[in-house]
Structure formats: C-alpha cells, structure tokens
PDB file of C-alpha atoms in Angstrom:
ATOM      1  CA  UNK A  37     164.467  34.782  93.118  1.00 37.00           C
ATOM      2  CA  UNK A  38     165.075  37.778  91.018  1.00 36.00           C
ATOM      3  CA  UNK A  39     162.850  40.762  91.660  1.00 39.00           C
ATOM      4  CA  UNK A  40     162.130  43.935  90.048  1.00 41.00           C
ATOM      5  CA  UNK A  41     161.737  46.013  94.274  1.00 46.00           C
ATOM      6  CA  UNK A  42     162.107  44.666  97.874  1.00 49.00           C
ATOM      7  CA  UNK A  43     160.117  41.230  98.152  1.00 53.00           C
ATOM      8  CA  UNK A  44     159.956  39.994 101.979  1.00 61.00           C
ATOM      9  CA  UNK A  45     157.682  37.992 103.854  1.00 78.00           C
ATOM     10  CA  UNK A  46     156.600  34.120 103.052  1.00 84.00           C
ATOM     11  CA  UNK A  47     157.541  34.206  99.356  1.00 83.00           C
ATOM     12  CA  UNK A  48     161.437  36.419  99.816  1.00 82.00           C
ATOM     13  CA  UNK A  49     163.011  33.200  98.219  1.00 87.00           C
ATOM     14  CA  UNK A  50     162.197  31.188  95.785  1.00 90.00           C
ATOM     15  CA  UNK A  51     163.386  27.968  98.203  1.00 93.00           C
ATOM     16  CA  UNK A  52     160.287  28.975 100.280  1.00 94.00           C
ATOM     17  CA  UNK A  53     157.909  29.414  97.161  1.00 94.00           C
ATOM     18  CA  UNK A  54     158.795  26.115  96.188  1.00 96.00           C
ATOM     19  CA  UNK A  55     157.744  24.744 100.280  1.00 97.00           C
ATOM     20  CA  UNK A  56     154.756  26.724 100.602  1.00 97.00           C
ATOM     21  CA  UNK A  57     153.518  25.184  96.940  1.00 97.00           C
ATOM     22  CA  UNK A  58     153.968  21.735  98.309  1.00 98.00           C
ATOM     23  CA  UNK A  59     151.930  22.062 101.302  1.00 98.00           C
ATOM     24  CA  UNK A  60     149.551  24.183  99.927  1.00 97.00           C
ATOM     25  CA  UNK A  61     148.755  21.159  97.055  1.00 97.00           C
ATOM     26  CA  UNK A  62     148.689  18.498  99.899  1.00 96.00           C
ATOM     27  CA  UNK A  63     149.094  18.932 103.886  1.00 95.00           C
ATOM     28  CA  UNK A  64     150.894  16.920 105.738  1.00 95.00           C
ATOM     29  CA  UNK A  65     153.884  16.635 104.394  1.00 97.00           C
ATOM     30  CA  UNK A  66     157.181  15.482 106.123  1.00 97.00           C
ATOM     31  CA  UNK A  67     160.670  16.804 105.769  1.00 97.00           C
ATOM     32  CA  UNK A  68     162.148  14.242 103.404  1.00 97.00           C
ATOM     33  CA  UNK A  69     159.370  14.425 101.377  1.00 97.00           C
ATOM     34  CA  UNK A  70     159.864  18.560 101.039  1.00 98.00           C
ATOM     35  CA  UNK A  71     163.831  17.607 100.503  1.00 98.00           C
ATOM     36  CA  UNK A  72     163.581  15.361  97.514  1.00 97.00           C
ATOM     37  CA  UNK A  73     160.629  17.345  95.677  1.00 97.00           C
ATOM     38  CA  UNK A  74     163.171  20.691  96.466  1.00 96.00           C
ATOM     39  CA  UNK A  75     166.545  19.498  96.308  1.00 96.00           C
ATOM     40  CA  UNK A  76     167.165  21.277  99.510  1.00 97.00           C
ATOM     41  CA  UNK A  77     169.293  20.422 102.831  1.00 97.00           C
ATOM     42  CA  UNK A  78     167.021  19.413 105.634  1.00 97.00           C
ATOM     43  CA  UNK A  79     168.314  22.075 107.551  1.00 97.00           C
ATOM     44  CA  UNK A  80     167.896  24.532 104.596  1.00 96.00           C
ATOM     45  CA  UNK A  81     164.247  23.026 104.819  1.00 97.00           C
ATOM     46  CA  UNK A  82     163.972  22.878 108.611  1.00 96.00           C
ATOM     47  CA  UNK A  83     164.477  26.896 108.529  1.00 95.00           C
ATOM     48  CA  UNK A  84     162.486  28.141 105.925  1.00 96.00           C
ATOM     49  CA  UNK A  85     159.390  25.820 107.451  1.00 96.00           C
ATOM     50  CA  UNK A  86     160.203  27.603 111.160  1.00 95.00           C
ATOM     51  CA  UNK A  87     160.115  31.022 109.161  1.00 94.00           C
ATOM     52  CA  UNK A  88     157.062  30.147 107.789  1.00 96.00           C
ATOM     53  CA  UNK A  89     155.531  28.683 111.157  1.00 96.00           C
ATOM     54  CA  UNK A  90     156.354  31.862 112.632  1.00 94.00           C
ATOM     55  CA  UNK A  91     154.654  33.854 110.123  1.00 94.00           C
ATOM     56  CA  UNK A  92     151.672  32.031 110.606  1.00 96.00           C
ATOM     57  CA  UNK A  93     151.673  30.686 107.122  1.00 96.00           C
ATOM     58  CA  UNK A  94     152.283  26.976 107.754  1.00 97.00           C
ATOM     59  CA  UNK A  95     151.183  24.977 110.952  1.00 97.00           C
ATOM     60  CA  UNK A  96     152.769  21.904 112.051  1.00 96.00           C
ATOM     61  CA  UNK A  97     151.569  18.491 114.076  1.00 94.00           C
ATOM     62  CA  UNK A  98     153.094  15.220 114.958  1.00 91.00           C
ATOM     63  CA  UNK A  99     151.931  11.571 112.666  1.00 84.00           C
ATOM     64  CA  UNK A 100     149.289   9.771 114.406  1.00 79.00           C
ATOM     65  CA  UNK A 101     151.340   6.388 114.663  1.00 71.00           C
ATOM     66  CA  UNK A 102     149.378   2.654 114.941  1.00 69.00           C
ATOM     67  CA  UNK A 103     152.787   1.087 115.373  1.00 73.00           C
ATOM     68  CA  UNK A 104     155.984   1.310 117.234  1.00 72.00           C
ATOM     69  CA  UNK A 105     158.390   4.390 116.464  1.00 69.00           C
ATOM     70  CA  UNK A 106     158.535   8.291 116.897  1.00 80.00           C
ATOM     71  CA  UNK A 107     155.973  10.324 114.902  1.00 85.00           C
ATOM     72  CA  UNK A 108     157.368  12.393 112.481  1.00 88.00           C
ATOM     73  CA  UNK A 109     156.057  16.226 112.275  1.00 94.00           C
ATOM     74  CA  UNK A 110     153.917  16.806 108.998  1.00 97.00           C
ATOM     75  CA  UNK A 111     153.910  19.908 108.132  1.00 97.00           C
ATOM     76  CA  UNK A 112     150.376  21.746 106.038  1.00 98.00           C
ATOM     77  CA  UNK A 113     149.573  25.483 104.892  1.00 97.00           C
ATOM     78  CA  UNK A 114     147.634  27.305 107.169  1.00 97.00           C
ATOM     79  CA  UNK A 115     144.630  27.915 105.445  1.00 96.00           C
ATOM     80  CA  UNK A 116     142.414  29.277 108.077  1.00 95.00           C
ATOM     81  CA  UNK A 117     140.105  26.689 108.404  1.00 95.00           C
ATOM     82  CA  UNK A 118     139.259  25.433 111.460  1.00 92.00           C
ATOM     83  CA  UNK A 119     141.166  22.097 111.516  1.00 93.00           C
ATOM     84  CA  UNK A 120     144.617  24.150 109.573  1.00 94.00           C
ATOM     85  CA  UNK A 121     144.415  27.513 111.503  1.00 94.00           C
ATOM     86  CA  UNK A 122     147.281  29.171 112.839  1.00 96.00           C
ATOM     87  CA  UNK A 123     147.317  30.823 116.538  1.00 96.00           C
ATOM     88  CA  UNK A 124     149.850  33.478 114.931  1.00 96.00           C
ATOM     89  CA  UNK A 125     147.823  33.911 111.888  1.00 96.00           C
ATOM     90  CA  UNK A 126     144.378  34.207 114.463  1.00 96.00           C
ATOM     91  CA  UNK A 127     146.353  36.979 116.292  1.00 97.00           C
ATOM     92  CA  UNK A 128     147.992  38.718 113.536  1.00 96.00           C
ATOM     93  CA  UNK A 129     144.078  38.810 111.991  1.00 97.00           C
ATOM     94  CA  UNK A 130     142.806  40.149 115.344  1.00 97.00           C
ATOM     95  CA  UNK A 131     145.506  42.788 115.248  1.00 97.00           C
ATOM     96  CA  UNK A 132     144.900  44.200 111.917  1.00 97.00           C
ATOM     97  CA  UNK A 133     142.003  44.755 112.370  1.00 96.00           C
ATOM     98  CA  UNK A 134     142.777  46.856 115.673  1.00 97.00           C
ATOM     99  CA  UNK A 135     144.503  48.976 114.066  1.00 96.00           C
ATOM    100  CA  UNK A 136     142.276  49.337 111.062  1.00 95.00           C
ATOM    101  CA  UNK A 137     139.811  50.897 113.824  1.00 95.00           C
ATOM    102  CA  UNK A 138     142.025  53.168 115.088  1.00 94.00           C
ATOM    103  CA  UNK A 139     142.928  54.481 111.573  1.00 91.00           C
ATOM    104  CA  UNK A 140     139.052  54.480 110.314  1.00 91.00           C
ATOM    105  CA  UNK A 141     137.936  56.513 114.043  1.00 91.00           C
ATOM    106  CA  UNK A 142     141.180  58.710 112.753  1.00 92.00           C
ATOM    107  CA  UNK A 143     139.904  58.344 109.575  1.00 87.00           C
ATOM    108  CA  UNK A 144     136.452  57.907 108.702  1.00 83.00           C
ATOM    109  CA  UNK A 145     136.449  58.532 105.160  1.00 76.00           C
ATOM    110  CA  UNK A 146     138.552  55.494 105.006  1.00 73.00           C
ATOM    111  CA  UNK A 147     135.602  53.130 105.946  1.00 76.00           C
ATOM    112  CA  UNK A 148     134.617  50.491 103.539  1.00 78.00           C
ATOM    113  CA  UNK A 149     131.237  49.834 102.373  1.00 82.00           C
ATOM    114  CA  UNK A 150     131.492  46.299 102.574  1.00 88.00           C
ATOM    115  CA  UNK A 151     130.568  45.642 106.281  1.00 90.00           C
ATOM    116  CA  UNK A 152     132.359  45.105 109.295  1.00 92.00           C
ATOM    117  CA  UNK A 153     133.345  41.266 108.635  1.00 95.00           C
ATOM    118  CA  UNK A 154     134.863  42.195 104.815  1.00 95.00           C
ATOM    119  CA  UNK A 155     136.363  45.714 106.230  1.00 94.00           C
ATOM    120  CA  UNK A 156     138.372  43.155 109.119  1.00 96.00           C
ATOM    121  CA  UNK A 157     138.768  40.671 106.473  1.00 96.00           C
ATOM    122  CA  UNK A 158     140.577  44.071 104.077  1.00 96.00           C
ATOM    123  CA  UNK A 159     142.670  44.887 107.332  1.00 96.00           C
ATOM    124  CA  UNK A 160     144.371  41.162 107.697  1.00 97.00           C
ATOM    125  CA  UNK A 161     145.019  41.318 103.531  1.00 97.00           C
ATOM    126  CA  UNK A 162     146.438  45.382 103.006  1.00 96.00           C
ATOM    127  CA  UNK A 163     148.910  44.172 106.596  1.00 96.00           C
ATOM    128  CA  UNK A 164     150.141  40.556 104.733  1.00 95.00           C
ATOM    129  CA  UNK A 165     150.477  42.224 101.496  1.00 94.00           C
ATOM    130  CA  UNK A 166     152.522  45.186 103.349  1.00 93.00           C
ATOM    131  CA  UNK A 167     154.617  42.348 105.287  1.00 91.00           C
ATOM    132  CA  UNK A 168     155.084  40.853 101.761  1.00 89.00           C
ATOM    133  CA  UNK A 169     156.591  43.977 100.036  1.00 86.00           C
ATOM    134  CA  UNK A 170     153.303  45.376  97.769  1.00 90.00           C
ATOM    135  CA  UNK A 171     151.853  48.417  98.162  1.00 91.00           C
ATOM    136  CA  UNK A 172     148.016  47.336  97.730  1.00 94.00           C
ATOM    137  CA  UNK A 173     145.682  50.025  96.514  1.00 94.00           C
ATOM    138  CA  UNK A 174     142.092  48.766  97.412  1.00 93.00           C
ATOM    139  CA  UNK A 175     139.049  49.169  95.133  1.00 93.00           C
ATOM    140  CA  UNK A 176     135.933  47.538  97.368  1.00 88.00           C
ATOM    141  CA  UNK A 177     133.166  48.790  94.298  1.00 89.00           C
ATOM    142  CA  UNK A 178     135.645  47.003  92.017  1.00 93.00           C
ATOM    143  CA  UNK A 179     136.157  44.329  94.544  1.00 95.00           C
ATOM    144  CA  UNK A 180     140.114  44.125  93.015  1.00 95.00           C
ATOM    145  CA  UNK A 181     143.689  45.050  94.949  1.00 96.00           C
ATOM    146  CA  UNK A 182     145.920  46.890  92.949  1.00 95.00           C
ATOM    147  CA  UNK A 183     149.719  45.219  93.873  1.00 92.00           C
ATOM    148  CA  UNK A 184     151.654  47.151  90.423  1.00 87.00           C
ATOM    149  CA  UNK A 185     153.875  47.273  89.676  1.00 81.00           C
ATOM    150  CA  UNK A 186     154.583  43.384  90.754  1.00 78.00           C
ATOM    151  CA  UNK A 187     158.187  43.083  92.579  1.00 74.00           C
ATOM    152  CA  UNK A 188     158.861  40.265  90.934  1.00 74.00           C
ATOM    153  CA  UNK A 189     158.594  41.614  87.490  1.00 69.00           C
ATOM    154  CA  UNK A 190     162.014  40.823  86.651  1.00 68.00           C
ATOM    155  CA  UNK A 191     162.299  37.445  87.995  1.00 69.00           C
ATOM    156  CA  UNK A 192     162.125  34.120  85.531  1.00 77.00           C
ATOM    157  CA  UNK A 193     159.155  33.970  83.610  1.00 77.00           C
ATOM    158  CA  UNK A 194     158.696  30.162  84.586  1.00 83.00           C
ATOM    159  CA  UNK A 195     159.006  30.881  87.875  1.00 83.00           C
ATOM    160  CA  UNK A 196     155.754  33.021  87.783  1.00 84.00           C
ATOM    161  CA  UNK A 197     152.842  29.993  87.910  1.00 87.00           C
ATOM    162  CA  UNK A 198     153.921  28.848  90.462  1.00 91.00           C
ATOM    163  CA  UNK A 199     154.216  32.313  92.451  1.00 90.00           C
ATOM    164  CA  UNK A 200     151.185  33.567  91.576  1.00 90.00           C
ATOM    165  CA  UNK A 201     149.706  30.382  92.800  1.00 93.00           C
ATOM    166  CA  UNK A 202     150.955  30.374  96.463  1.00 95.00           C
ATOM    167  CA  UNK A 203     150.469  33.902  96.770  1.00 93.00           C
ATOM    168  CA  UNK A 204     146.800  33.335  96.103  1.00 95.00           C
ATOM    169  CA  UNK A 205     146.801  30.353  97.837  1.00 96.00           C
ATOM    170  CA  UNK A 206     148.007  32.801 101.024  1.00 96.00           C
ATOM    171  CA  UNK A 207     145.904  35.941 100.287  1.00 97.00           C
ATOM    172  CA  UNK A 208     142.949  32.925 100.339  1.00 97.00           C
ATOM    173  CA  UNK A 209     144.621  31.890 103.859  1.00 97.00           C
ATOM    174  CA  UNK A 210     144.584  35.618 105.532  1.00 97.00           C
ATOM    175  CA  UNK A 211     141.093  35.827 104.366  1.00 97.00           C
ATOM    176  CA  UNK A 212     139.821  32.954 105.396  1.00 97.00           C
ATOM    177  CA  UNK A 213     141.169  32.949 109.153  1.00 97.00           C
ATOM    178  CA  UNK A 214     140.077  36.798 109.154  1.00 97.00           C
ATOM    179  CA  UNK A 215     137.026  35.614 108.673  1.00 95.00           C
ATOM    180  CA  UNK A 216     133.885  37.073 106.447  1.00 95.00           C
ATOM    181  CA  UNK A 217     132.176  37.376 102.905  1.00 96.00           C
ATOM    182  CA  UNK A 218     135.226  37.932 100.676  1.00 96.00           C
ATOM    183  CA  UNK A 219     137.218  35.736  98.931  1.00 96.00           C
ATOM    184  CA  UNK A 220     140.722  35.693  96.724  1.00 96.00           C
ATOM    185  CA  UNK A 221     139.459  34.386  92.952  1.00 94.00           C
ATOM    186  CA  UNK A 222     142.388  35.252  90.817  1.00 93.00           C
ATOM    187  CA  UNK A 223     146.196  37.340  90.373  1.00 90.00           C
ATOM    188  CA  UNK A 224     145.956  38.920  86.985  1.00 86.00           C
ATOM    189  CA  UNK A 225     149.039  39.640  85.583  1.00 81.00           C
ATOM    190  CA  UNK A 226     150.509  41.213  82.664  1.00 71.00           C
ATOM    191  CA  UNK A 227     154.468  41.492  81.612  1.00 61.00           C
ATOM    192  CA  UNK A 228     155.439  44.051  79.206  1.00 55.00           C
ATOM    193  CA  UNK A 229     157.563  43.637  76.609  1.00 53.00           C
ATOM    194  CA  UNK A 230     161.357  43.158  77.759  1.00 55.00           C
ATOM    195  CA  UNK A 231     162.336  46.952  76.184  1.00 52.00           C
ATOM    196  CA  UNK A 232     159.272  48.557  77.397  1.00 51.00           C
ATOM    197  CA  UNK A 233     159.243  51.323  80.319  1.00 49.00           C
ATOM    198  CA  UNK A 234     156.152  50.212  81.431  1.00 50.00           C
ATOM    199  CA  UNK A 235     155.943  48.367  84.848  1.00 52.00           C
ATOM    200  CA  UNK A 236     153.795  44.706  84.738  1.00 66.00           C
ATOM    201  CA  UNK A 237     150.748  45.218  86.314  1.00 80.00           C
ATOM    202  CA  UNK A 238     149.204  42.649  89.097  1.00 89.00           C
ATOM    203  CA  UNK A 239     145.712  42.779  90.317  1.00 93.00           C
ATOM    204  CA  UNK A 240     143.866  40.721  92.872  1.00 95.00           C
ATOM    205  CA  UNK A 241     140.394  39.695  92.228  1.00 96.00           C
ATOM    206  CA  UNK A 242     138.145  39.282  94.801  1.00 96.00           C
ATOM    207  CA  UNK A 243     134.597  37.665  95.365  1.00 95.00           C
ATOM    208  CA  UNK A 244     131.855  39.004  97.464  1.00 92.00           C
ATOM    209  CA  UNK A 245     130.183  35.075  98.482  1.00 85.00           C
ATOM    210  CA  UNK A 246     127.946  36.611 100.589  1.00 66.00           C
ATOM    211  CA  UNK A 247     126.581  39.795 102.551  1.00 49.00           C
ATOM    212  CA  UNK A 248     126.912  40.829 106.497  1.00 42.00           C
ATOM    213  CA  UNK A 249     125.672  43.152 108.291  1.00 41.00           C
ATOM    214  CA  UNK A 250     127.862  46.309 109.003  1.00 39.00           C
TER     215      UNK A 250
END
C-alpha cells in the first residue's frame, strides 16, 4: 500500500488490511478460506496472521470437531470482548495505562476530564495509534482524535473503505479490551484535490456511552 509517511503496525500492508477485514466481518475463519478471498500464499497468510496474533489484534483457537479428523485453527479479530480478547492486547492495555500515570504524576496538566476508566481507555488508543504510525492529537471536550495528516493520503482511493473500516474496527478493539465509557463511532476523512498543498485530514469520532467515576 502506497502511503503519503511511515505506516507500521496491523495495517503496514495492504495484504494484512485485506486479513484483518475478513475476520473483523466474520470470526472464525480458516486459512484457505483467507487464501481464496486474498489471493495470497498460505504461508504469505500464515505470517501476516502470526504478526497480527502477536500484536494482539487477532486471536486464534482450534474447530470444535463432532467427527473424526484434526481441527483446523480459525482465526477471529480480537475485539476485546470477553469471549475474543487477546492476553497481549489485555497486557498491552494494562501497560498504557502505566505509563499514562507516570506521565500525568509528571504531568498533571495532562489529566483528562473524562474519568479514570476513559483516561485508561485514551492511554491504550494514543499507544496503538503511535504503534500504527499517527501522531493523535486528543480533544476529550470535542470527544474527536486528530490523526492529519492521514499516512495513507497517497495510497489508492479504492483502497480507502476498506482501511478506514478495519482501522475503526481496531481503534473499537483497543477500546473495548481497555475497558470504559468511550467508544470509536466514525474516521472522517477528507482528500484534497490531487494539485493541492494541503494534507487530507482524518479525525476519529468518539462516543461518551456512559459516565464513571474519576
């Protein structure tokens, strides 16, 4: 995939875009069922899911079997709920927001208003967005996450759907398995024209569902 900075993280290729999409629109898939929808090698396919695993992104589990044979491994996004949560994702979560203590004792004008549950839920999203390449600039009165300009500005403008899909589809993860009030609702994007200086812009909207105590 074509991009405009440095992408990294779960959605680096457009190979693993394409993976995450598929198990984020129905778990439990198996590995020749991500090979024909992709086009992809199953060791091309075997990689990027073990990249992903290890990122805490997707989770994997062997097929309950009735009959005679080996189970195959289904593989599902991990979207923090309790029967598709991810030990990695759980621990990356728990670290975030470890260090997002130690900055805000550092720090204390960089407190959120939000509470303690939405503050921890902030510190999982700014650390996946980092991993992913953005540079998130958080408004919590706006309830929005600034990621301009997008790094994948220049890529293929019908690639884009589909990326800003799974990229909600993980921000919604990482909040989720953080656990707390907010929620991912929508990417906003605009493109520029082609021979305009101006970078696109990308914003993350988030929803307050409820309140906690600080």
């Amino acid at each position: 995939m074509a991009n405009g900075g440095p992408v990294c993280g779960p959605i680096s290729t457009f190979s693993r875009v394409q993976l995450l999409h598929l198990v984020q629109t129905r778990a439990e898939r198996t590995i020749d069922e991500l090979c024909q929808a992709t086009g992809l090698h199953p060791n091309t396919v075997r990689e990027h899911l073990q990249r992903l695993i290890e990122g805490g992104y997707v989770i994997q589990a062997s097929e309950h079997r009735t009959t005679r044979g080996r189970p195959r491994t289904l593989y599902s996004a991990a979207t923090g709920t309790a029967d598709a949560s991810s030990p990695i994702a759980r621990n990356k979560a728990k670290a975030a927001a470890e260090r997002g203590d130690l900055l805000r004792r550092v720090m204390p004008a960089s407190a959120s208003a939000l509470g303690r549950d939405a503050t921890y839920q902030l510190d999982a999203l700014i650390e996946h967005l980092e991993e992913s390449g953005f540079e998130p600039v958080v408004d919590d009165e706006q309830l929005t996450v600034d990621l301009s300009p997008c790094p994948h500005a220049a890529g293929r403008a019908e690639d884009r759907p589909m990326l800003c899909t799974v990229h909600l589809g993980l921000m919604q993860g990482v909040l989720t398995q953080a656990g707390g009030p907010l929620a991912a609702e929508a990417v906003r994007t605009s493109a520029p024209p082609a021979d305009c200086a101006v970078p696109a812009e990308c914003v993350v909207q988030l929803t307050l569902t409820e309140m906690t105590a600080a």
